[in-house]
Amino acid sequence: EVNNFTLETNNNVTALQQTVDRMMGDMKEHFQTATNTVAAHNAAMLQEVRTAYQEELKEAAQVRQKVDEFMQSEREYRRSLEESICASQAQTEDLVRQVTSEVEEVGKLRRRDRNSQEVEIKAVAKQLAIVQESSQHVANSLEHLSTVIWTMVQCERAASALDIQDDQDRAKIALMGYKEETVDKARG
C-alpha cells in the first residue's frame, strides 16, 4: 500500500511537473510576444520622436538663419547710419570752423565799425545756436536709435533664452504615456 501511495504520489508529481512545465512554456511565449510588442511600439515611438525632433531642428535652423539675416541687415543699416553720422559730424565741424572764422572776421570788422559789428555778432550767434541745436538734435537721435537697437537685442536674447528653455523642457517630458492614450482613443 505504501508502494502504491508512493507510485501514485510520483505520478501526481510527474503530472504536476508536466503541467508546470507546459504553463512555464506558455508563459515564456506570452512574455516573448509581449516583449516583442513593447519593443515594436517603443521603436515606432522613438522613430516618431526622432522625426519630430528633426523637424524642430529644421525649424530652429530656419529661425537661426532669419535671425542671422536680420542681424546682417541691421549691421549694414548701422554701418550706413554711422557713415551718415560721420558725414553729418564732418559737415557740422566744417560749419563750426566756418562760424569760427566768421566770428574772427566780425571781430576785425568790429574795430572798424561798431554799429555794423553788433548786427554781425547777432547773426553769427544765431548761426551758432542753429548749429548747436542741430548737433543736439543729432545727439538725441543717436541716443534714441541706440535705445531702440538695445531693446531689439534684448528682445532677441529673451527669445533665444525662451527657445533654449523650451528645448530643455521638451527634452524632460516623457511622451510614452501620452502616445499610448492617443492610440487607445484611436482604437475606441
Coordinates of C-alpha atoms in Angstrom, one line a residue, residues 80-141:
S80 CA 25.3 103.2 -43.2
L81 CA 23.9 105.1 -40.3
E82 CA 27.4 105.5 -38.8
E83 CA 28.7 106.8 -42.2
S84 CA 25.8 109.2 -42.3
I85 CA 26.6 110.4 -38.8
C86 CA 30.3 110.8 -39.6
A87 CA 29.3 112.8 -42.7
S88 CA 27.0 114.9 -40.5
Q89 CA 29.7 115.4 -37.9
A90 CA 32.2 116.4 -40.6
Q91 CA 29.7 118.8 -42.0
T92 CA 29.0 120.2 -38.6
E93 CA 32.7 120.6 -37.9
D94 CA 33.0 122.4 -41.1
L95 CA 30.1 124.6 -40.1
V96 CA 31.7 125.3 -36.8
R97 CA 35.0 126.1 -38.4
Q98 CA 33.2 128.4 -40.8
V99 CA 31.3 130.1 -38.0
T100 CA 34.5 130.4 -36.0
S101 CA 36.2 132.1 -38.9
E102 CA 33.2 134.3 -39.3
V103 CA 33.4 135.3 -35.7
E104 CA 37.0 136.2 -36.1
E105 CA 36.1 138.3 -39.2
V106 CA 33.4 140.0 -37.2
G107 CA 36.0 140.9 -34.5
K108 CA 38.1 142.6 -37.1
L109 CA 35.1 144.4 -38.5
R110 CA 34.1 145.4 -35.0
R111 CA 37.2 147.6 -34.7
R112 CA 36.3 149.3 -37.9
D113 CA 32.6 149.8 -37.4
R114 CA 30.9 149.4 -34.1
N115 CA 27.4 149.7 -35.4
S116 CA 27.8 147.0 -38.1
Q117 CA 29.7 144.9 -35.5
E118 CA 26.6 144.3 -33.3
V119 CA 24.5 143.3 -36.2
E120 CA 27.1 140.8 -37.5
I121 CA 27.7 139.3 -34.0
K122 CA 24.0 138.7 -33.6
A123 CA 23.9 136.9 -37.0
V124 CA 26.9 134.7 -36.0
A125 CA 25.3 134.0 -32.6
K126 CA 22.2 132.9 -34.4
Q127 CA 24.1 130.6 -36.7
L128 CA 26.0 129.1 -33.7
A129 CA 22.7 128.5 -32.0
I130 CA 21.3 126.7 -35.1
V131 CA 24.5 124.6 -35.3
Q132 CA 24.3 123.7 -31.7
E133 CA 20.6 122.9 -32.0
S134 CA 21.2 120.6 -35.0
S135 CA 24.1 119.0 -33.1
Q136 CA 21.9 118.4 -30.1
H137 CA 19.2 117.0 -32.4
V138 CA 21.7 114.6 -34.0
A139 CA 22.9 113.5 -30.5
N140 CA 19.3 113.0 -29.3
S141 CA 18.6 111.0 -32.5

